[in-house]
């Protein structure tokens, strides 16, 4: 089945074409105009989606050499995300599905991220433990089957990507700043200053980043000259604490629940230090650690298309009353 997928939940406008779940083409345009505001401006994002979506649709069709007449279903992100942004993608998806009289399916953005480690690792099979780390979410989910998810841990305050972004803004690195923080950290000494690791020494599988973020802000305020001379050292110390704040609860859960496979996904999964530390820790346990290529870590429509294709194959469809949902929870999520 040839699926056209559309993703407009936040500040990336994206479309993809998949054939039986394999990606034929995928195009992503990132809205850089939010950088100077230190965060996504919802109205600007909606307008950018309106301007970009049709050209991106043309591009993705041309890249795949699939004609619109040959598309057999449309998948679209329906949440969570910015409501105005979601509605732009949903409106186009409905128009195509209506004009061509083909099935429409709404997809949960988080579910898309969660399965994206499978693109380069087609043997990915449940059960596995999924660590999903993005700008808006930090979730630890036990994946027992497609659509059968158990919530093991989540952040009690900020998301992991949000902590990277807030520290980047404090340091004048713009938004989103995760990649810039990683780049500068590579030149720094992570032992120059130790920042607090969230939930360290505690039981359970939840995460916390607000103490770390505040500690960095306080350190910078109290030591302005050290900061200007040692920015990369401070960022390396922050990154190390952020990575350890993710590592500790994740590995506790990996050991406690007896999973043999860990996946990492979402924008923060692009972080090399996080990948390196988790690779070592999971290998030391004799387990398998899988993560997507860089292009599939941050928002894209390939992941939306893959989940849509799986749901369509299960006979699921949406009607034209499909709407966006800003706080859409992961479908089939059990709190255990
Ligand atoms: O998944 P995503 O594209 O959007 C959301 O669904 O939120 O994730 C974006 C987040 C941002 O917070 C960004 O700073 C972070 O991913 N990010 C990184 C890196 N690249 C992107 N964080 C740490 N290290 C990176 N290399
Ligand atoms: Zn995302």
PDB file of C-alpha atoms in Angstrom, residues 8 13 29 31 33 43-58 88:
ATOM      1  CA  UNK A   8       2.917  19.535  11.053  1.00  0.00           C
ATOM      2  CA  UNK A  13       6.696  20.897   7.996  1.00  0.00           C
ATOM      3  CA  UNK A  29      11.557  21.823   6.368  1.00  0.00           C
ATOM      4  CA  UNK A  31      11.195  26.780  10.611  1.00  0.00           C
ATOM      5  CA  UNK A  33      12.475  31.993  12.333  1.00  0.00           C
ATOM      6  CA  UNK A  43       1.075  31.703  15.093  1.00  0.00           C
ATOM      7  CA  UNK A  44       4.311  31.924  13.082  1.00  0.00           C
ATOM      8  CA  UNK A  45       4.489  28.109  12.965  1.00  0.00           C
ATOM      9  CA  UNK A  46       0.920  27.805  11.607  1.00  0.00           C
ATOM     10  CA  UNK A  47       1.626  30.383   8.895  1.00  0.00           C
ATOM     11  CA  UNK A  48       4.896  28.697   7.936  1.00  0.00           C
ATOM     12  CA  UNK A  49       3.061  25.336   7.598  1.00  0.00           C
ATOM     13  CA  UNK A  50       0.527  27.020   5.307  1.00  0.00           C
ATOM     14  CA  UNK A  51       3.301  28.397   3.091  1.00  0.00           C
ATOM     15  CA  UNK A  52       5.467  25.282   3.050  1.00  0.00           C
ATOM     16  CA  UNK A  53       3.070  22.358   2.894  1.00  0.00           C
ATOM     17  CA  UNK A  54       2.023  22.430  -0.779  1.00  0.00           C
ATOM     18  CA  UNK A  55       5.587  22.893  -2.118  1.00  0.00           C
ATOM     19  CA  UNK A  56       6.708  20.049   0.174  1.00  0.00           C
ATOM     20  CA  UNK A  57       3.902  17.845  -1.111  1.00  0.00           C
ATOM     21  CA  UNK A  58       5.101  18.506  -4.683  1.00  0.00           C
ATOM     22  CA  UNK A  88      -2.934  22.782   8.667  1.00  0.00           C
TER      23      UNK A  88
END
